[in-house]
mmCIF file of C-alpha atoms and ligand atoms in Angstrom:
data_model
loop_
_atom_site.group_PDB
_atom_site.id
_atom_site.type_symbol
_atom_site.label_atom_id
_atom_site.label_comp_id
_atom_site.label_asym_id
_atom_site.label_seq_id
_atom_site.Cartn_x
_atom_site.Cartn_y
_atom_site.Cartn_z
ATOM 1 C CA UNK A 1 -45.463 -3.504 1.494
ATOM 2 C CA UNK A 2 -46.298 -0.227 -0.716
ATOM 3 C CA UNK A 3 -44.035 2.104 0.838
ATOM 4 C CA UNK A 4 -40.864 -0.489 0.454
ATOM 5 C CA UNK A 5 -41.667 -1.070 -2.898
ATOM 6 C CA UNK A 6 -42.165 2.747 -3.567
ATOM 7 C CA UNK A 7 -39.170 3.794 -1.817
ATOM 8 C CA UNK A 8 -36.591 0.898 -3.943
ATOM 9 C CA UNK A 9 -38.363 2.596 -7.132
ATOM 10 C CA UNK A 10 -37.578 5.885 -5.936
ATOM 11 C CA UNK A 11 -33.763 4.429 -4.952
ATOM 12 C CA UNK A 12 -33.692 2.919 -8.063
ATOM 13 C CA UNK A 13 -34.704 6.343 -10.398
ATOM 14 C CA UNK A 14 -32.008 8.280 -8.412
ATOM 15 C CA UNK A 15 -29.301 5.800 -9.090
ATOM 16 C CA UNK A 16 -30.232 5.388 -12.004
ATOM 17 C CA UNK A 17 -29.865 8.889 -13.022
ATOM 18 C CA UNK A 18 -26.631 9.557 -11.232
ATOM 19 C CA UNK A 19 -25.497 7.232 -13.290
ATOM 20 C CA UNK A 20 -26.628 8.685 -16.176
ATOM 21 C CA UNK A 21 -25.297 11.857 -14.862
ATOM 22 C CA UNK A 22 -21.693 10.921 -14.926
ATOM 23 C CA UNK A 23 -20.032 11.907 -18.309
ATOM 24 C CA UNK A 24 -16.590 10.543 -16.999
ATOM 25 C CA UNK A 25 -16.601 7.506 -15.342
ATOM 26 C CA UNK A 26 -12.973 6.535 -14.289
ATOM 27 C CA UNK A 27 -11.845 2.698 -13.582
ATOM 28 C CA UNK A 28 -10.017 2.481 -10.106
ATOM 29 C CA UNK A 29 -7.873 -0.695 -9.334
ATOM 30 C CA UNK A 30 -7.468 -1.928 -6.001
ATOM 31 C CA UNK A 31 -5.665 -5.520 -4.891
ATOM 32 C CA UNK A 32 -7.949 -5.458 -1.778
ATOM 33 C CA UNK A 33 -11.319 -6.408 -1.090
ATOM 34 C CA UNK A 34 -14.540 -4.062 -0.162
ATOM 35 C CA UNK A 35 -14.640 -2.426 2.963
ATOM 36 C CA UNK A 36 -10.874 -2.044 3.307
ATOM 37 C CA UNK A 37 -9.350 1.229 4.086
ATOM 38 C CA UNK A 38 -7.934 1.772 0.851
ATOM 39 C CA UNK A 39 -10.499 0.527 -1.640
ATOM 40 C CA UNK A 40 -12.967 2.844 0.910
ATOM 41 C CA UNK A 41 -10.675 5.896 0.602
ATOM 42 C CA UNK A 42 -10.839 5.514 -2.970
ATOM 43 C CA UNK A 43 -14.519 5.422 -2.989
ATOM 44 C CA UNK A 44 -14.584 8.082 -0.641
ATOM 45 C CA UNK A 45 -12.333 9.969 -3.165
ATOM 46 C CA UNK A 46 -14.966 9.225 -5.604
ATOM 47 C CA UNK A 47 -18.017 10.956 -4.025
ATOM 48 C CA UNK A 48 -16.399 13.832 -3.239
ATOM 49 C CA UNK A 49 -15.114 14.393 -6.842
ATOM 50 C CA UNK A 50 -18.282 13.641 -7.710
ATOM 51 C CA UNK A 51 -19.763 16.810 -5.857
ATOM 52 C CA UNK A 52 -16.885 18.702 -6.724
ATOM 53 C CA UNK A 53 -18.193 18.097 -10.801
ATOM 54 C CA UNK A 54 -22.162 18.582 -10.036
ATOM 55 C CA UNK A 55 -22.062 14.634 -10.631
ATOM 56 C CA UNK A 56 -19.860 14.983 -13.840
ATOM 57 C CA UNK A 57 -17.441 12.855 -12.998
ATOM 58 C CA UNK A 58 -17.383 9.759 -11.147
ATOM 59 C CA UNK A 59 -15.061 6.623 -9.676
ATOM 60 C CA UNK A 60 -16.093 3.366 -10.631
ATOM 61 C CA UNK A 61 -14.189 0.999 -8.238
ATOM 62 C CA UNK A 62 -12.719 -2.312 -9.354
ATOM 63 C CA UNK A 63 -11.778 -3.878 -5.683
ATOM 64 C CA UNK A 64 -10.276 -7.701 -5.163
ATOM 65 C CA UNK A 65 -7.977 -7.480 -7.832
ATOM 66 C CA UNK A 66 -10.749 -7.326 -10.028
ATOM 67 C CA UNK A 67 -8.130 -5.765 -12.850
ATOM 68 C CA UNK A 68 -5.133 -7.694 -11.922
ATOM 69 C CA UNK A 69 -2.209 -8.055 -10.032
ATOM 70 C CA UNK A 70 -0.359 -4.492 -8.631
ATOM 71 C CA UNK A 71 2.789 -4.806 -11.196
ATOM 72 C CA UNK A 72 0.489 -5.560 -14.106
ATOM 73 C CA UNK A 73 -2.395 -2.836 -13.018
ATOM 74 C CA UNK A 74 0.458 -0.324 -13.129
ATOM 75 C CA UNK A 75 1.603 -1.145 -16.410
ATOM 76 C CA UNK A 76 -2.519 -0.857 -17.538
ATOM 77 C CA UNK A 77 -2.702 2.345 -16.030
ATOM 78 C CA UNK A 78 0.682 3.451 -17.927
ATOM 79 C CA UNK A 79 -1.113 2.739 -20.822
ATOM 80 C CA UNK A 80 -4.654 4.350 -19.652
ATOM 81 C CA UNK A 81 -6.302 1.416 -19.967
ATOM 82 C CA UNK A 82 -7.124 1.946 -15.958
ATOM 83 C CA UNK A 83 -7.573 5.370 -14.710
ATOM 84 C CA UNK A 84 -7.146 5.520 -11.122
ATOM 85 C CA UNK A 85 -4.827 2.817 -9.047
ATOM 86 C CA UNK A 86 -4.221 2.494 -6.167
ATOM 87 C CA UNK A 87 -0.953 0.522 -5.071
ATOM 88 C CA UNK A 88 1.803 0.165 -2.679
ATOM 89 C CA UNK A 89 4.765 2.488 -3.165
ATOM 90 C CA UNK A 90 6.741 -0.973 -3.722
ATOM 91 C CA UNK A 91 5.767 -1.756 -6.973
ATOM 92 C CA UNK A 92 7.361 1.097 -8.028
ATOM 93 C CA UNK A 93 10.676 0.255 -6.790
ATOM 94 C CA UNK A 94 12.336 -1.168 -10.291
ATOM 95 C CA UNK A 95 10.266 1.911 -12.330
ATOM 96 C CA UNK A 96 11.290 4.982 -10.308
ATOM 97 C CA UNK A 97 14.239 5.176 -8.517
ATOM 98 C CA UNK A 98 13.080 7.768 -5.610
ATOM 99 C CA UNK A 99 10.785 5.350 -4.350
ATOM 100 C CA UNK A 100 13.271 3.008 -3.289
ATOM 101 C CA UNK A 101 13.657 5.345 -0.492
ATOM 102 C CA UNK A 102 10.501 5.422 0.801
ATOM 103 C CA UNK A 103 10.752 1.471 0.955
ATOM 104 C CA UNK A 104 13.911 1.138 2.880
ATOM 105 C CA UNK A 105 13.616 -0.994 5.999
ATOM 106 C CA UNK A 106 13.615 1.425 9.174
ATOM 107 C CA UNK A 107 13.019 4.453 7.436
ATOM 108 C CA UNK A 108 10.332 6.291 9.047
ATOM 109 C CA UNK A 109 10.747 5.949 12.843
ATOM 110 C CA UNK A 110 7.254 6.256 13.351
ATOM 111 C CA UNK A 111 3.467 6.917 12.274
ATOM 112 C CA UNK A 112 3.673 10.707 12.995
ATOM 113 C CA UNK A 113 7.257 10.744 11.268
ATOM 114 C CA UNK A 114 6.086 9.358 8.211
ATOM 115 C CA UNK A 115 2.894 11.457 8.296
ATOM 116 C CA UNK A 116 5.609 14.299 8.629
ATOM 117 C CA UNK A 117 7.337 13.508 5.302
ATOM 118 C CA UNK A 118 4.315 12.585 3.415
ATOM 119 C CA UNK A 119 2.195 15.608 3.954
ATOM 120 C CA UNK A 120 5.561 18.188 3.470
ATOM 121 C CA UNK A 121 7.856 18.983 0.662
ATOM 122 C CA UNK A 122 9.285 15.412 0.710
ATOM 123 C CA UNK A 123 6.003 14.034 -0.254
ATOM 124 C CA UNK A 124 5.347 16.549 -2.971
ATOM 125 C CA UNK A 125 8.276 15.799 -4.702
ATOM 126 C CA UNK A 126 7.949 12.070 -4.488
ATOM 127 C CA UNK A 127 3.969 12.328 -6.050
ATOM 128 C CA UNK A 128 5.848 14.485 -9.057
ATOM 129 C CA UNK A 129 8.274 11.868 -9.578
ATOM 130 C CA UNK A 130 5.386 9.773 -11.195
ATOM 131 C CA UNK A 131 4.959 12.126 -13.951
ATOM 132 C CA UNK A 132 8.012 11.337 -16.046
ATOM 133 C CA UNK A 133 6.386 7.471 -15.810
ATOM 134 C CA UNK A 134 3.050 8.185 -17.528
ATOM 135 C CA UNK A 135 1.536 8.792 -14.306
ATOM 136 C CA UNK A 136 0.199 11.365 -11.860
ATOM 137 C CA UNK A 137 0.469 10.921 -8.116
ATOM 138 C CA UNK A 138 -2.106 12.235 -6.285
ATOM 139 C CA UNK A 139 -2.256 11.379 -2.606
ATOM 140 C CA UNK A 140 -0.419 8.827 0.002
ATOM 141 C CA UNK A 141 -2.465 6.646 2.361
ATOM 142 C CA UNK A 142 -2.005 4.475 5.466
ATOM 143 C CA UNK A 143 -0.356 1.045 5.429
ATOM 144 C CA UNK A 144 1.110 0.912 8.996
ATOM 145 C CA UNK A 145 3.744 -1.376 9.314
ATOM 146 C CA UNK A 146 5.284 -4.523 7.921
ATOM 147 C CA UNK A 147 6.132 -7.570 9.683
ATOM 148 C CA UNK A 148 7.278 -11.261 9.067
ATOM 149 C CA UNK A 149 5.100 -14.031 9.298
ATOM 150 C CA UNK A 150 5.468 -17.876 8.910
ATOM 151 C CA UNK A 151 4.382 -21.465 9.440
ATOM 152 C CA UNK A 152 7.249 -22.900 10.958
ATOM 153 C CA UNK A 153 8.391 -21.348 14.270
ATOM 154 C CA UNK A 154 7.928 -18.012 16.187
ATOM 155 C CA UNK A 155 10.549 -15.584 15.281
ATOM 156 C CA UNK A 156 12.397 -13.926 18.185
ATOM 157 C CA UNK A 157 15.732 -12.865 16.925
ATOM 158 C CA UNK A 158 17.431 -12.366 13.764
ATOM 159 C CA UNK A 159 18.865 -15.443 13.453
ATOM 160 C CA UNK A 160 16.042 -17.245 13.765
ATOM 161 C CA UNK A 161 15.270 -15.990 10.056
ATOM 162 C CA UNK A 162 18.171 -17.653 8.742
ATOM 163 C CA UNK A 163 17.672 -20.121 5.643
ATOM 164 C CA UNK A 164 13.973 -19.461 5.671
ATOM 165 C CA UNK A 165 12.055 -18.680 2.368
ATOM 166 C CA UNK A 166 9.949 -15.243 2.312
ATOM 167 C CA UNK A 167 8.103 -13.763 -0.190
ATOM 168 C CA UNK A 168 8.391 -9.811 -1.195
ATOM 169 C CA UNK A 169 6.551 -7.663 -3.341
ATOM 170 C CA UNK A 170 7.810 -7.510 -6.774
ATOM 171 C CA UNK A 171 10.800 -5.245 -5.912
ATOM 172 C CA UNK A 172 14.661 -5.899 -5.561
ATOM 173 C CA UNK A 173 15.105 -3.606 -2.653
ATOM 174 C CA UNK A 174 12.564 -5.914 -0.428
ATOM 175 C CA UNK A 175 14.666 -9.085 -2.629
ATOM 176 C CA UNK A 176 18.226 -7.596 -0.536
ATOM 177 C CA UNK A 177 16.025 -6.525 2.509
ATOM 178 C CA UNK A 178 15.347 -10.423 2.818
ATOM 179 C CA UNK A 179 18.981 -11.185 2.215
ATOM 180 C CA UNK A 180 20.681 -9.057 4.506
ATOM 181 C CA UNK A 181 18.882 -10.974 7.662
ATOM 182 C CA UNK A 182 20.031 -14.516 6.268
ATOM 183 C CA UNK A 183 16.676 -15.711 4.833
ATOM 184 C CA UNK A 184 15.685 -15.953 1.221
ATOM 185 C CA UNK A 185 13.501 -13.836 -0.717
ATOM 186 C CA UNK A 186 11.016 -15.063 -3.461
ATOM 187 C CA UNK A 187 9.253 -12.145 -4.989
ATOM 188 C CA UNK A 188 5.726 -12.656 -6.175
ATOM 189 C CA UNK A 189 2.215 -11.060 -6.678
ATOM 190 C CA UNK A 190 0.230 -11.208 -3.642
ATOM 191 C CA UNK A 191 -2.369 -13.149 -4.749
ATOM 192 C CA UNK A 192 -0.539 -16.157 -4.693
ATOM 193 C CA UNK A 193 1.007 -15.928 -1.300
ATOM 194 C CA UNK A 194 -1.886 -17.607 0.658
ATOM 195 C CA UNK A 195 -1.311 -21.260 -1.464
ATOM 196 C CA UNK A 196 2.164 -20.378 -1.643
ATOM 197 C CA UNK A 197 2.655 -21.186 1.853
ATOM 198 C CA UNK A 198 -0.404 -23.312 2.120
ATOM 199 C CA UNK A 199 1.959 -25.889 -0.082
ATOM 200 C CA UNK A 200 5.102 -25.000 1.812
ATOM 201 C CA UNK A 201 6.744 -23.098 -1.194
ATOM 202 C CA UNK A 202 7.570 -20.410 0.922
ATOM 203 C CA UNK A 203 7.551 -20.142 4.606
ATOM 204 C CA UNK A 204 5.546 -17.115 5.033
ATOM 205 C CA UNK A 205 5.906 -13.258 3.668
ATOM 206 C CA UNK A 206 5.398 -10.026 5.666
ATOM 207 C CA UNK A 207 2.357 -7.433 5.625
ATOM 208 C CA UNK A 208 0.910 -5.199 8.278
ATOM 209 C CA UNK A 209 -2.274 -6.678 10.658
ATOM 210 C CA UNK A 210 -5.251 -5.683 7.730
ATOM 211 C CA UNK A 211 -3.513 -7.436 4.951
ATOM 212 C CA UNK A 212 -2.235 -10.329 7.150
ATOM 213 C CA UNK A 213 -6.109 -10.581 8.227
ATOM 214 C CA UNK A 214 -7.817 -9.614 4.849
ATOM 215 C CA UNK A 215 -5.752 -12.334 2.930
ATOM 216 C CA UNK A 216 -6.202 -14.969 5.229
ATOM 217 C CA UNK A 217 -2.770 -15.477 5.456
ATOM 218 C CA UNK A 218 -2.773 -16.118 9.085
ATOM 219 C CA UNK A 219 -4.912 -18.860 8.512
ATOM 220 C CA UNK A 220 -1.417 -20.651 6.941
ATOM 221 C CA UNK A 221 1.057 -18.937 8.843
ATOM 222 C CA UNK A 222 -0.121 -18.220 12.526
ATOM 223 C CA UNK A 223 3.602 -16.960 13.822
ATOM 224 C CA UNK A 224 3.802 -12.849 13.255
ATOM 225 C CA UNK A 225 6.488 -11.192 15.181
ATOM 226 C CA UNK A 226 6.198 -7.388 15.244
ATOM 227 C CA UNK A 227 9.707 -6.699 13.937
ATOM 228 C CA UNK A 228 8.395 -3.806 12.057
ATOM 229 C CA UNK A 229 10.643 -3.435 9.314
ATOM 230 C CA UNK A 230 8.788 -1.871 6.659
ATOM 231 C CA UNK A 231 6.525 1.241 6.632
ATOM 232 C CA UNK A 232 5.818 1.235 2.589
ATOM 233 C CA UNK A 233 3.045 3.700 2.194
ATOM 234 C CA UNK A 234 0.119 3.387 -0.195
ATOM 235 C CA UNK A 235 0.064 5.672 -2.931
ATOM 236 C CA UNK A 236 -2.865 6.663 -5.327
ATOM 237 C CA UNK A 237 -1.847 7.214 -9.184
ATOM 238 C CA UNK A 238 -3.703 8.611 -12.366
ATOM 239 C CA UNK A 239 -3.101 7.757 -15.922
ATOM 240 C CA UNK A 240 -1.132 10.213 -17.241
ATOM 241 C CA UNK A 241 -3.288 9.621 -20.516
ATOM 242 C CA UNK A 242 -6.807 9.795 -18.936
ATOM 243 C CA UNK A 243 -5.320 13.175 -16.502
ATOM 244 C CA UNK A 244 -4.780 14.785 -19.710
ATOM 245 C CA UNK A 245 -8.029 14.361 -21.571
ATOM 246 C CA UNK A 246 -9.543 16.390 -18.311
ATOM 247 C CA UNK A 247 -9.817 20.259 -18.479
ATOM 248 C CA UNK A 248 -7.510 21.676 -15.883
ATOM 249 C CA UNK A 249 -10.428 23.063 -13.711
ATOM 250 C CA UNK A 250 -11.234 19.049 -13.558
ATOM 251 C CA UNK A 251 -7.846 18.246 -13.425
ATOM 252 C CA UNK A 252 -7.907 20.264 -10.466
ATOM 253 C CA UNK A 253 -11.047 18.769 -9.255
ATOM 254 C CA UNK A 254 -9.329 15.193 -9.537
ATOM 255 C CA UNK A 255 -6.198 16.706 -6.899
ATOM 256 C CA UNK A 256 -8.682 17.715 -4.352
ATOM 257 C CA UNK A 257 -10.736 14.846 -3.898
ATOM 258 C CA UNK A 258 -7.479 12.691 -3.372
ATOM 259 C CA UNK A 259 -5.772 15.247 -1.083
ATOM 260 C CA UNK A 260 -9.082 15.079 0.654
ATOM 261 C CA UNK A 261 -9.718 11.722 1.278
ATOM 262 C CA UNK A 262 -6.735 10.891 2.798
ATOM 263 C CA UNK A 263 -7.647 12.182 6.105
ATOM 264 C CA UNK A 264 -10.716 9.492 5.632
ATOM 265 C CA UNK A 265 -8.552 7.142 4.703
ATOM 266 C CA UNK A 266 -6.082 7.603 7.960
ATOM 267 C CA UNK A 267 -9.263 7.300 10.140
ATOM 268 C CA UNK A 268 -10.267 4.143 8.448
ATOM 269 C CA UNK A 269 -6.863 2.708 8.682
ATOM 270 C CA UNK A 270 -6.560 2.889 12.140
ATOM 271 C CA UNK A 271 -10.102 1.309 12.902
ATOM 272 C CA UNK A 272 -9.098 -1.630 10.733
ATOM 273 C CA UNK A 273 -5.398 -1.945 11.963
ATOM 274 C CA UNK A 274 -7.171 -2.267 15.651
ATOM 275 C CA UNK A 275 -9.849 -4.799 14.597
ATOM 276 C CA UNK A 276 -7.238 -6.795 12.758
ATOM 277 C CA UNK A 277 -5.102 -7.197 15.169
ATOM 278 C CA UNK A 278 -7.974 -7.960 17.978
ATOM 279 C CA UNK A 279 -9.117 -10.723 14.948
ATOM 280 C CA UNK A 280 -6.043 -12.297 15.104
ATOM 281 C CA UNK A 281 -4.878 -12.850 18.362
ATOM 282 C CA UNK A 282 -8.364 -14.031 18.953
ATOM 283 C CA UNK A 283 -7.835 -16.539 16.228
ATOM 284 C CA UNK A 284 -4.824 -18.184 18.402
ATOM 285 C CA UNK A 285 -2.011 -16.705 16.291
ATOM 286 C CA UNK A 286 1.258 -16.473 18.128
ATOM 287 C CA UNK A 287 1.918 -12.993 18.121
ATOM 288 C CA UNK A 288 6.160 -12.155 19.420
ATOM 289 C CA UNK A 289 5.147 -8.468 20.307
ATOM 290 C CA UNK A 290 8.301 -8.012 22.628
ATOM 291 C CA UNK A 291 11.672 -7.697 20.134
ATOM 292 C CA UNK A 292 14.735 -6.029 20.035
ATOM 293 C CA UNK A 293 14.839 -4.051 17.088
ATOM 294 C CA UNK A 294 18.312 -3.012 17.106
ATOM 295 C CA UNK A 295 19.931 -6.147 15.532
ATOM 296 C CA UNK A 296 17.037 -5.638 12.585
ATOM 297 C CA UNK A 297 18.040 -2.207 12.235
ATOM 298 C CA UNK A 298 22.213 -2.674 11.963
ATOM 299 C CA UNK A 299 21.586 -5.767 9.698
ATOM 300 C CA UNK A 300 20.156 -3.486 7.137
ATOM 301 C CA UNK A 301 23.577 -1.354 6.718
ATOM 302 C CA UNK A 302 23.695 -2.890 3.456
ATOM 303 C CA UNK A 303 20.944 -2.253 1.631
ATOM 304 C CA UNK A 304 21.522 1.279 2.273
ATOM 305 C CA UNK A 305 24.914 0.615 0.599
ATOM 306 C CA UNK A 306 23.634 -0.743 -2.340
ATOM 307 C CA UNK A 307 20.409 1.257 -2.643
ATOM 308 C CA UNK A 308 21.639 4.771 -1.702
ATOM 309 C CA UNK A 309 23.559 5.171 -4.738
ATOM 310 C CA UNK A 310 24.263 9.051 -5.296
ATOM 311 C CA UNK A 311 24.292 12.630 -3.899
ATOM 312 C CA UNK A 312 20.651 13.194 -4.705
ATOM 313 C CA UNK A 313 19.209 9.682 -2.904
ATOM 314 C CA UNK A 314 21.409 10.194 0.149
ATOM 315 C CA UNK A 315 20.299 13.785 0.362
ATOM 316 C CA UNK A 316 16.624 12.661 0.342
ATOM 317 C CA UNK A 317 17.598 10.520 3.283
ATOM 318 C CA UNK A 318 19.179 12.617 5.087
ATOM 319 C CA UNK A 319 15.968 15.237 4.604
ATOM 320 C CA UNK A 320 13.702 12.518 6.012
ATOM 321 C CA UNK A 321 15.836 11.784 8.705
ATOM 322 C CA UNK A 322 15.785 15.110 9.980
ATOM 323 C CA UNK A 323 12.310 15.412 9.919
ATOM 324 C CA UNK A 324 10.697 15.251 13.540
HETATM 325 C C1 LIG B 1 -0.316 -4.910 1.086
HETATM 326 C C2 LIG B 1 -0.445 -3.348 -0.138
HETATM 327 C C3 LIG B 1 -1.327 -4.176 -1.020
HETATM 328 C C4 LIG B 1 0.415 -5.010 -1.298
HETATM 329 C C5 LIG B 1 0.255 -5.908 -0.746
HETATM 330 C C6 LIG B 1 1.530 -6.768 -1.231
HETATM 331 O O1 LIG B 1 0.058 -4.157 2.695
HETATM 332 O O2 LIG B 1 -1.907 -2.674 0.758
HETATM 333 O O3 LIG B 1 -1.230 -2.527 -1.801
HETATM 334 O O4 LIG B 1 1.329 -4.029 -1.805
HETATM 335 O O5 LIG B 1 0.404 -5.564 0.949
HETATM 336 O O6 LIG B 1 1.932 -7.188 -0.071
HETATM 337 O O7 LIG B 1 1.487 -7.282 -2.087
#
């Protein structure tokens, strides 16, 4: 008993002194709950950052959209109210045109193709585009591929989507993507999707296995078709206002901590993807795995035409396609 009390006391003292040692606490936001790979990725970044700065700089994670839905948290990050934000690239599309290229359907051929792009010069250039928008792009995290799910019936071909209503992230690219498939898109915040499916405002949405699982959407939309139309990377950004307050050494420590958290998040991601798939399959959801993607890919031509509007974006698309 005494031993337990002593241990608890020691742990409390250790925690208090660790907290006291933090001269700067960076406020971080994520829409996902504790345990989700992106949330734990940023927490790992925080631990690395503490080590690099002898405990002077800490990260406090506000998970489960405690600080708001993604679009609002991006604004708060630009204003310096939130210091670090882990968001999908999608909600940046209407602010930073270059990010639309990473949001084009079927732009990435596979996870390894995506990693090769993100880990190379194109990834660096994409992170740099954030600096014109009061943000500092720090790192990309994995988020697998997104597919359609709905409450009505299994989708086995493009025609099955005709006239259906799908929620998309708040980005014009995704509205046009759904339109090109003959369905109707409703952009809305992630947190409103569950009740919107439940009440029939929309027929479904689209996401990866872990989000389909942890949002509970599979409970109200049990038909999931692995058409894998999108691979939208997650991104960790920092407020430029907060970043500029740090010394050059501390800025470097932040950049390194973010980079070093990438392989950790990737490992967590791979495990979570498997676990979520297993759980959802066991839940009785109807999964369409075998699907001819060619008609889906072909239907996306107008989306490329509309968004790849100048020579610069065209060259970016070509460089991505030419990456191994
Ligand atoms: C998830 C992503 C979130 C959020 C969500 C959405 O896959 O991790 O950041 O963008 O999708 O659909 O809103």
